Every structure is written in C-alpha cells, then in structure tokens.
Coordinates of C-alpha atoms in Angstrom, one line a residue:
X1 CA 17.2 20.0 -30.8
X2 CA 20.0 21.9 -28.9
X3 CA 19.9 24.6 -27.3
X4 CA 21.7 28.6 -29.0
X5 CA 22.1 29.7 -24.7
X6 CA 25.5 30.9 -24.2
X7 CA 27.1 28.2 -22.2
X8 CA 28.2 30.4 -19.5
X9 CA 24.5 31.2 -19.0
X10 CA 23.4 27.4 -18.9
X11 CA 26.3 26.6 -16.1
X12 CA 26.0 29.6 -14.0
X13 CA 25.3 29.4 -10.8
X14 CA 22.6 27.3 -11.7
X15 CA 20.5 29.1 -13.5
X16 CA 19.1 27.1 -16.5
X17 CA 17.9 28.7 -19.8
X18 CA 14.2 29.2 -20.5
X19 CA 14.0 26.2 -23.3
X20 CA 15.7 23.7 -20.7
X21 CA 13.6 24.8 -17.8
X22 CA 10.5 24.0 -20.3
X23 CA 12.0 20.9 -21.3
X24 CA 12.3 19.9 -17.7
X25 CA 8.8 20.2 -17.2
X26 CA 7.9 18.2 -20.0
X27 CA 10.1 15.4 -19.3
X28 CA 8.5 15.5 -15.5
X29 CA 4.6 15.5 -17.1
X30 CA 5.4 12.5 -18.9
X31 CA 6.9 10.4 -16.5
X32 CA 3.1 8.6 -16.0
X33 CA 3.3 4.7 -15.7
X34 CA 0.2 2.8 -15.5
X35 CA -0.4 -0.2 -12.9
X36 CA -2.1 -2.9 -14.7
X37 CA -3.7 -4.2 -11.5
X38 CA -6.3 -1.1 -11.3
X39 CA -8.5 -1.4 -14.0
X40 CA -8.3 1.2 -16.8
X41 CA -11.8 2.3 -16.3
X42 CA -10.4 3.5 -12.8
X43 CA -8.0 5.5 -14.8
X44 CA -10.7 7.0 -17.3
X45 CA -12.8 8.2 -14.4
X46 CA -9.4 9.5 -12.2
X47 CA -8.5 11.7 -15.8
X48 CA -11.9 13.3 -15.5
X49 CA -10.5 14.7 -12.4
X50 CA -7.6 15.4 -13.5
X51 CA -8.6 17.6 -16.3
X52 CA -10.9 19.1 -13.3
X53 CA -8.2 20.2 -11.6
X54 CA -6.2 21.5 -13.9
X55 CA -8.9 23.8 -14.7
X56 CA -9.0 25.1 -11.5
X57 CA -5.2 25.2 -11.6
X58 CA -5.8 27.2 -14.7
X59 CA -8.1 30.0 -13.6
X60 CA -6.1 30.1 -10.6
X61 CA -2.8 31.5 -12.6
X62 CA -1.0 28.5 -11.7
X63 CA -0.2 27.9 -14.5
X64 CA 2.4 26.0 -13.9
X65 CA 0.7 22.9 -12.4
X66 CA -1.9 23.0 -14.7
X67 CA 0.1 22.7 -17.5
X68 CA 1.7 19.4 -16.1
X69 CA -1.7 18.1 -15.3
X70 CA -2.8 18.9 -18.8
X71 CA 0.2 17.0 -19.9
X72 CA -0.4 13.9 -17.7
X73 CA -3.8 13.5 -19.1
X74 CA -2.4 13.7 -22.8
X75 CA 0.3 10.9 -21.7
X76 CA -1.6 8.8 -20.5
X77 CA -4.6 8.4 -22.8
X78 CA -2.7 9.1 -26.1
X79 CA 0.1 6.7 -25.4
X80 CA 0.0 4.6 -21.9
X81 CA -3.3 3.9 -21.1
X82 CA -3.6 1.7 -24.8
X83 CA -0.6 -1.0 -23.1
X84 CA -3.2 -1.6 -20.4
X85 CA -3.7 -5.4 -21.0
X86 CA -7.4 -4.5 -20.0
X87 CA -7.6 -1.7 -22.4
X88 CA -10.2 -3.1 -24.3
X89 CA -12.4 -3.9 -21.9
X90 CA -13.3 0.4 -21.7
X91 CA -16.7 1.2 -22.6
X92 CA -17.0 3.1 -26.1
X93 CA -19.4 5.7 -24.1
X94 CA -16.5 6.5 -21.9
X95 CA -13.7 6.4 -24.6
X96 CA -15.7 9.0 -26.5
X97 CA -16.1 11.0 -23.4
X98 CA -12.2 11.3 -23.0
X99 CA -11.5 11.6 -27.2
X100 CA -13.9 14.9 -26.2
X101 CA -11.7 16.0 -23.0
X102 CA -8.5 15.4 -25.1
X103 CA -9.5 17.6 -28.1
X104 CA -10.8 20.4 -24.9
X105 CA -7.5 20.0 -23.5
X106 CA -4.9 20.0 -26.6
X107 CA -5.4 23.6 -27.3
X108 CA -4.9 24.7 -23.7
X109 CA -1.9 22.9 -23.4
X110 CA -0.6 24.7 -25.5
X111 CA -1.4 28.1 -24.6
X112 CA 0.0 27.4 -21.5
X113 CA 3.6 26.4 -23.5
X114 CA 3.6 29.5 -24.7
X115 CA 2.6 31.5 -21.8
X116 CA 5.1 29.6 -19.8
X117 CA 7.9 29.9 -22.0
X118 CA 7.8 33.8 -22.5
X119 CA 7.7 33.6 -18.4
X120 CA 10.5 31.9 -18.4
X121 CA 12.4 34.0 -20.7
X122 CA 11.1 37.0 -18.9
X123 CA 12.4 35.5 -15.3
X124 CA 15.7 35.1 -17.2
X125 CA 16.3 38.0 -18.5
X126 CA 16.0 39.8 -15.3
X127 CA 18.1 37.5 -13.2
X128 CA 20.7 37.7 -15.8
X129 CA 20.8 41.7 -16.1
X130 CA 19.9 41.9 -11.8
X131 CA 23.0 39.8 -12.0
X132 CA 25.2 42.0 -14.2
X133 CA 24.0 45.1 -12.5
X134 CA 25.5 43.4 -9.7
X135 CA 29.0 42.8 -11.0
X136 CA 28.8 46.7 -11.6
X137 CA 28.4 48.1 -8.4
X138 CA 30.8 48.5 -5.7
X139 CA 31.2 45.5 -3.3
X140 CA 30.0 47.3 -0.2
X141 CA 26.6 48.3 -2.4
X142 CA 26.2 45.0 -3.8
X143 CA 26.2 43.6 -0.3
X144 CA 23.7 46.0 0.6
X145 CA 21.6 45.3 -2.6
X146 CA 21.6 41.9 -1.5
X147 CA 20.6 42.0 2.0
X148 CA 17.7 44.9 0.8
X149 CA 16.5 43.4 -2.3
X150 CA 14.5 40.4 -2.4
X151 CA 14.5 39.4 -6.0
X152 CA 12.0 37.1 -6.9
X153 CA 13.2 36.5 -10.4
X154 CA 15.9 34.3 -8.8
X155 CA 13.3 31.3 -8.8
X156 CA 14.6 30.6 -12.3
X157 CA 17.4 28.8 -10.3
X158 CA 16.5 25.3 -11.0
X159 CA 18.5 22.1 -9.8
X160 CA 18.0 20.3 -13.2
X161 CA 18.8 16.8 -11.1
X162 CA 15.5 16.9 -8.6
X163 CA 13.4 18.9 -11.5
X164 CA 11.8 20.7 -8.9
X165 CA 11.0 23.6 -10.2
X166 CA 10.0 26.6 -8.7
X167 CA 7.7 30.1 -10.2
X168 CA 7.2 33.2 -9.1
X169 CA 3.8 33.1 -9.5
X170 CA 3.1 29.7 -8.2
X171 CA 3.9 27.8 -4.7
X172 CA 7.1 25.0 -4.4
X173 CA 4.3 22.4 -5.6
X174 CA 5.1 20.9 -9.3
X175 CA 6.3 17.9 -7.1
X176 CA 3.6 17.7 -5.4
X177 CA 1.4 16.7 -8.9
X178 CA 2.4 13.1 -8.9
X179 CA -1.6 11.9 -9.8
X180 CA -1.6 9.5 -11.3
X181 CA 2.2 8.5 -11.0
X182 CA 2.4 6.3 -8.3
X183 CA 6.2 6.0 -8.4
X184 CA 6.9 9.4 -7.8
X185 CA 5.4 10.0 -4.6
X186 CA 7.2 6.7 -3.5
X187 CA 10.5 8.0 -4.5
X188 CA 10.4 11.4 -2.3
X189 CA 12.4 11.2 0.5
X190 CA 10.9 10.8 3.9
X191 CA 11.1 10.5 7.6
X192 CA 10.0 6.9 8.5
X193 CA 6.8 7.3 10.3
X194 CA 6.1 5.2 13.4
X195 CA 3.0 3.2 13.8
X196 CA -0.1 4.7 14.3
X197 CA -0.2 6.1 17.8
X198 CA -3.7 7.8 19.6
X199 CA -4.4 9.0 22.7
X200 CA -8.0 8.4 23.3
X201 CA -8.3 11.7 25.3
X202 CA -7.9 13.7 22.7
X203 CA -10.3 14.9 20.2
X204 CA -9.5 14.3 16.3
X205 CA -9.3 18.6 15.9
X206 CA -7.0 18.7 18.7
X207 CA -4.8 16.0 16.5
X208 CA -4.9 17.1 13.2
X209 CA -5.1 21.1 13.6
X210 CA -1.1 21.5 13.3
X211 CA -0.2 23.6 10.2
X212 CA 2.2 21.2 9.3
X213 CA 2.0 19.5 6.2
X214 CA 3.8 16.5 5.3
X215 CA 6.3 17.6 1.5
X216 CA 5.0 16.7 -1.5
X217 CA 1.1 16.8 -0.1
X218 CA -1.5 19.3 -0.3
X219 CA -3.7 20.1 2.4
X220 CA -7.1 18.1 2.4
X221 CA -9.8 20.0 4.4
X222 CA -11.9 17.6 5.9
X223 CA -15.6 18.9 7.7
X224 CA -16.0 18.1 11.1
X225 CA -19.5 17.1 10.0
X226 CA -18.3 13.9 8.1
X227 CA -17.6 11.7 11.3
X228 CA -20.5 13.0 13.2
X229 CA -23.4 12.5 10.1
X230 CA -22.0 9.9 8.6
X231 CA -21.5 7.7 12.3
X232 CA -25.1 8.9 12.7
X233 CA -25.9 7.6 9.5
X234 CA -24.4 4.3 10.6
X235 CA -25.7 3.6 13.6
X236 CA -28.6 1.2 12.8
X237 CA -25.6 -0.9 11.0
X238 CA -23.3 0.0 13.8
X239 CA -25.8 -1.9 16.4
X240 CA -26.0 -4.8 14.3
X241 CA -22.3 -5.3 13.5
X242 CA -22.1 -3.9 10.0
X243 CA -19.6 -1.7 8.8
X244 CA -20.7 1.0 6.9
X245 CA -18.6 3.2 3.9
X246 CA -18.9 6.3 2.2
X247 CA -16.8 8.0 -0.3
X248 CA -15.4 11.3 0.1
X249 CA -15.4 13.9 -2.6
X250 CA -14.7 18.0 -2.9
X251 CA -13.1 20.2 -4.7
X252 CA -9.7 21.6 -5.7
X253 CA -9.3 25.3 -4.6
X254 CA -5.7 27.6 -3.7
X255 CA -4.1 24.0 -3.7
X256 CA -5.8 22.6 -1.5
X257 CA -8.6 19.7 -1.4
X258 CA -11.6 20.5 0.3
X259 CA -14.3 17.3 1.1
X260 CA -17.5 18.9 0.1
X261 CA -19.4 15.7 -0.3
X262 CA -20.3 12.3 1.4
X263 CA -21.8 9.9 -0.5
X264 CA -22.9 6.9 0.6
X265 CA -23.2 3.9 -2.2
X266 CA -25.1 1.0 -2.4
X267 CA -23.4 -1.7 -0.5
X268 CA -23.2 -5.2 1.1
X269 CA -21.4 -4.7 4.7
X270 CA -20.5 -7.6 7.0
X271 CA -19.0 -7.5 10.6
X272 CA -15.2 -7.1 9.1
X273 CA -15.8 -5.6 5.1
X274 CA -17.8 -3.3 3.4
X275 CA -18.1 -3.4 -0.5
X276 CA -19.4 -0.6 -2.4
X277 CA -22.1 -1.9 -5.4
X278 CA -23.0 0.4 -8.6
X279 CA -20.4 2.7 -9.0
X280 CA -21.9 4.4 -12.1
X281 CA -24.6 5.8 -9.8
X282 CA -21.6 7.5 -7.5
X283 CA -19.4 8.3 -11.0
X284 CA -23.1 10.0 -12.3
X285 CA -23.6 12.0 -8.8
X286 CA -19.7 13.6 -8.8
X287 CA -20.0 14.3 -12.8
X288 CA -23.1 16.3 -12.1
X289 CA -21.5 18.3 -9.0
X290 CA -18.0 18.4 -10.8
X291 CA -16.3 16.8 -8.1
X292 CA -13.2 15.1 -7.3
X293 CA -12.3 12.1 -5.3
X294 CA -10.2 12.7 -2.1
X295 CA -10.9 9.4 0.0
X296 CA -13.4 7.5 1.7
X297 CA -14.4 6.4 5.1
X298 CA -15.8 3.0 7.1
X299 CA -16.7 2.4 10.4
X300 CA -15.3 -0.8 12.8
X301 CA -18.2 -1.5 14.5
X302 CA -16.4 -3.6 17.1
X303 CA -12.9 -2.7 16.7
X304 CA -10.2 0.1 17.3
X305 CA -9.8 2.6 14.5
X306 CA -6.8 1.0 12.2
X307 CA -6.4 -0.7 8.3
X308 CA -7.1 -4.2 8.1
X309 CA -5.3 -6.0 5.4
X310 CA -8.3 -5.5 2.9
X311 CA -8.9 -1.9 3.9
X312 CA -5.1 -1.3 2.9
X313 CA -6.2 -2.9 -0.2
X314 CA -9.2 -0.8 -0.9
X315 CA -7.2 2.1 -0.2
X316 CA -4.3 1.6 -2.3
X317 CA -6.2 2.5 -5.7
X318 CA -7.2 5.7 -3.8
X319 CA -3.9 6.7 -3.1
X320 CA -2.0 5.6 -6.6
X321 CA -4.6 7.9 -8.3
X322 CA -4.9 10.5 -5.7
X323 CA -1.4 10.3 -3.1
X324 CA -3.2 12.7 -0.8
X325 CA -6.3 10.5 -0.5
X326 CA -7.4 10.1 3.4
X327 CA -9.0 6.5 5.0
X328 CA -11.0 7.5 8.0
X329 CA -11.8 4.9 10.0
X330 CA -14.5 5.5 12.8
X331 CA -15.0 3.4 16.0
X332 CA -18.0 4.2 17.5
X333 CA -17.5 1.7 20.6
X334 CA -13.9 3.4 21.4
X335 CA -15.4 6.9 20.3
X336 CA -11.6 6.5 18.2
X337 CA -11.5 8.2 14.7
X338 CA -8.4 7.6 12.4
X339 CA -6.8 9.2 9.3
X340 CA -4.8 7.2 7.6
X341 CA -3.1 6.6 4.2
X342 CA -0.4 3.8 3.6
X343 CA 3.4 5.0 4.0
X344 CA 4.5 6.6 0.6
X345 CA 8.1 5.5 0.7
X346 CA 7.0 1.9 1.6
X347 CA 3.7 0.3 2.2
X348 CA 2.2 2.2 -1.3
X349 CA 4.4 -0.3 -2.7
X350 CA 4.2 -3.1 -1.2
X351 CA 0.2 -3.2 -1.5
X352 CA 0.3 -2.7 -4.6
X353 CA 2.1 -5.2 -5.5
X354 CA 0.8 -7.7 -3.2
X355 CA -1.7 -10.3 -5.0
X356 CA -3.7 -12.0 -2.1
X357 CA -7.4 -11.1 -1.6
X358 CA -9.7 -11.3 1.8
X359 CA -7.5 -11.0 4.9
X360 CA -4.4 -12.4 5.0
X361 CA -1.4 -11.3 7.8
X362 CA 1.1 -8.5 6.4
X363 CA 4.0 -7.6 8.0
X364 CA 4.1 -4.9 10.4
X365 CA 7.6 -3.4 10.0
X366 CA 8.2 -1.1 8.1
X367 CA 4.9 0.1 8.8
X368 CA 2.4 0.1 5.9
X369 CA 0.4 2.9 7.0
X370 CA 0.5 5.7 8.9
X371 CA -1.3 8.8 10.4
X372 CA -2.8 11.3 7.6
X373 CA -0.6 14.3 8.9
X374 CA -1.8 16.6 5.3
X375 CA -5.5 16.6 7.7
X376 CA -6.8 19.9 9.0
X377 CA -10.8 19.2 10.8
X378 CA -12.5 22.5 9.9
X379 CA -15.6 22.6 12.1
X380 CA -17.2 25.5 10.7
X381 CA -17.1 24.0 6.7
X382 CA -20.3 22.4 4.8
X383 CA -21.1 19.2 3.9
X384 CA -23.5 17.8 1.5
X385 CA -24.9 14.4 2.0
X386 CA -25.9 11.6 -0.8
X387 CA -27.1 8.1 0.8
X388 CA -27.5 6.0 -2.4
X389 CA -28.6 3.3 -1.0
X390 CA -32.3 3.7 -0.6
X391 CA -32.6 4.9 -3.8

C-alpha cells in the first residue's frame, strides 16, 4: 500500500515519512537466512535468547531493537526455520516450547508497532514544523538557532539505502542486531585486520581496556576471574596434555553483554581438541539462570594462544548466531591469553562454508581471524562457576 505523505515531505532533505521509516525496519527484521549446516536445534536454543534479549531490550525503552528482535524470532520460526532440510529432526518438546514463546511474543510485537509508529510520527512532526519555523525567521537568527539548538528530533533523517536507522531514545545500534543473520554482519564494511599480534609483556587488561569498539558490535564484558578459575580449573588436564573448554554465558544489559557464567560441560579432551558431551545439561543450567550465550573458551596446553582449523570451526556457529561471540584461548606454558573471533568481512564466510572436518591447512591470507577488539577485562565483576563434569 502506498503511502498519502506529501512528496515534498518524503524527498526532503532526507527525511522519510513515519510509515516508510516503519517499513524500513520491517524489511531489515526479516532479512533472516538460515544456514543449513548448523543444525536447527542450534537455532531453537539461539531464539530462546533472542526472545531473552529482546525483553531486556524491552524494559530497557529500546524499543527499537527489541522490536527487530521480536521480529527476527517471528521470521524465522513462522516461515524460515521449516526450509531447514533437518527441520524435522526438532524435538516435539522443544517445538512446543517455541509455539509458547511465539504466541508470548505476537502480542508484544505489536505493541511495539504501535508505540513505534506514533514515535515516529511524533519525531516528524517536529522536525517538519522546527523546520518551517526555520524558513520563518531571519537568516542571521536561523544561523543562530542552528548553532544553539541541538534538535534531536532530526534523528528522523534516515538514509533509506543503508536502513540504518537512528531514535532518539535509543543508541546508533539497529545494525548492530544481525543475530542470527549471518550475512549482515559480513556485509558491513570494515578495515582489514592484520593477523593476530601479542606482546607477551603485556597483560590481557592492559590489551583489551581501550574504549574502542569495533561498528556494528556491542561490548562484551568479560571477568577477569574467567582466565584465572577456569586455568585453575584446568590444571590437572593442563599437566597431562589435555585441553580443557568451558562455555561462556551472561546477560544482556544497557547493550552490552556481560559473561556472568562459566560452565564447564562434560567432555572428552585430547592433546589438540576438546569436545563438549550432553548439551541438554548446559541448555538446562542457562534456562534456569536465564542466560545467554556470548562464547566459550579452551586451553592449549602446549601451544601459543591462536585458532586451529577445528577451533575456527567450533567457533563459527558461535559467531553466525551471536557475531559478538568471543574464543578465548589460554596458554598456560606462554602465560598467553587470546580473544578471538573470525574476520566478519571474510573468514565468517569462508568457515562456514568450508566442509572438511578434523584439522586440515586453511589459508592464512586474508586472515580468518582476528583479535576480539569489542573486549573490555573488568577485574572487579562476578563470576559464577558450573563444572558439569563430575556430576
């Protein structure tokens, strides 16, 4: 249906009408593509979280991010998840559990339509009359109007070609929702990163305490308790060359994602792998803490902190789902500790579309991974502990 906005209104300096700005943001929700090589139960547990936190979007006021989340969830478990060749394969237990989230979600959805569009026409109506007032005054008063007056209803501007949109109420972060699009984050322009790079003399804090964080990524807090419990934790495998791995979970709070939780599965480790056993047991334990999965971490016993070809593997799920989700890889015998995630603009891609299994040679240029630079070490922040694996 077309729009009734003047056309002067809908070409004007860029400023797009309330109903377009809306339908912009629908257009971006749905953009949700599955990848048929992670299984769809991966996807049933990741829209758990999702719904998670768009709730805390929600009771935030930002409204805007929860709305797309809200929408994600809808698009892809009313209409993609079903082409998943595996689709079938989905416990009925777990169907039912998202058939409940969807009917909890529907109505809130849209609420937040509405909420959003009379925003929107609210944000319109007062750039359009701040802008007419302008035309009326003199020019030296309008200058002076302008420098004075910092008029936040001009966030309405929207360049309709990025969608990026932009809210008074709300940070420059709709773009920064791309879970679980994995496409989107690859298609964001970047800097190319160079290889990893450490110098051994410095501490991880001293690394990873800039402010600056990378576009399109929020901010993952990460304990500085993680890498000295969980190493501790390891170091009976550690001695006897076996690597050891934990997941990483937290929470969602003023947009950014704060590890609150270790928890260590069941597992089978070997000098070179680690593989996590009974995953129900770690879905269980995060359902009953309401948490959210934000990475995981494994120790080289022997070698330098870096991915191997199957840790870029195991990591690649983590990332399609999550893009902000950290690796951290401890060496104990280098006392070396690395955050990594694989390069969004290149090695995302080309994991996740490579089909070999065990370790086999990738190539090194462009690099695949890359420094987590979205990391800040907060020293003084909990951590709860769960070791599965004597249970």
């Amino acid at each position: 249906m077309q729009s009734n906005v003047e056309p002067e209104l809908k070409h004007t300096s860029g400023l797009i009408n309330p109903q377009e700005r809306l339908k912009h943001l629908i257009n971006y929700s749905n953009a949700v593509e599955v990848d048929f090589h992670i299984p769809p139960t991966r996807y049933y547990r990741s829209g758990l979280e999702m719904v998670r936190m768009a709730n805390v979007y929600n009771s935030e006021g930002n409204y805007e991010n929860a709305y797309v989340l809200y929408l994600k969830f809808m698009t892809l478990f009313l209409e993609k998840i079903r082409k998943h060749p595996d689709f079938n394969s989905v416990p009925v237990k777990m169907k039912a559990i998202n058939q409940a989230k969807l009917r909890e979600v529907l109505p809130k959805a849209e609420k937040l339509k509405e909420r959003l569009l009379e925003q929107y026409k609210e944000e319109f109506n007062r750039y359009v009359a701040e802008r007419e007032r302008r035309k009326e005054l003199p020019k030296n008063s309008a200058d002076t109007l302008a420098t004075e007056t910092n008029f936040a209803s001009a966030s309405t501007l929207v360049d309709p070609s990025s969608h990026s949109f932009v809210n008074v109420e709300t940070p420059r972060n709709i773009d920064d929702i791309t879970y679980p699009d994995p496409d989107a984050a690859a298609r964001r322009p970047r800097p190319v990163p160079s290889a990893p790079d450490f110098d051994r003399a410095k501490k991880p804090s001293e690394i990873f305490d800039s402010k600056y964080v990378p576009p399109g990524l929020r901010l993952v807090i990460v304990p500085g308790q993680v890498m000295v419990q969980f190493q501790t934790i390891a170091q009976k495998n550690t001695v006897n060359n076996v690597e050891t791995c934990g997941i990483l979970a937290g929470k969602l709070e003023n947009n950014q994602l704060i590890i609150t939780h270790m928890i260590l599965p069941k597992q089978k480790g070997t000098s070179d792998s680690c593989t996590t056993m009974n995953e129900e047991e770690i879905f269980d334990l995060q359902d009953q803490h309401n948490l959210i999965t934000i990475g995981w971490i494994h120790t080289h016993p022997t070698q330098t902190a870096f991915l191997s070809s199957v840790d870029l593997h195991t990591h690649c799920p983590y990332q399609l789902l999550m893009p902000e989700a950290v690796a951290i890889v401890c060496a104990p015998r280098y006392n070396e500790t690395g955050f990594f995630i694989l390069t969004p603009e290149y090695g995302l891609k080309f994991i996740a579309n490579c089909r070999k299994s065990g370790f086999h040679p990738h190539p090194t240029k462009p690099p695949l991974f890359m420094v987590a630079e979205h990391v800040k070490i907060d020293h003084s922040a909990d951590l709860q502990v769960f070791d599965l694996r004597a249970q």
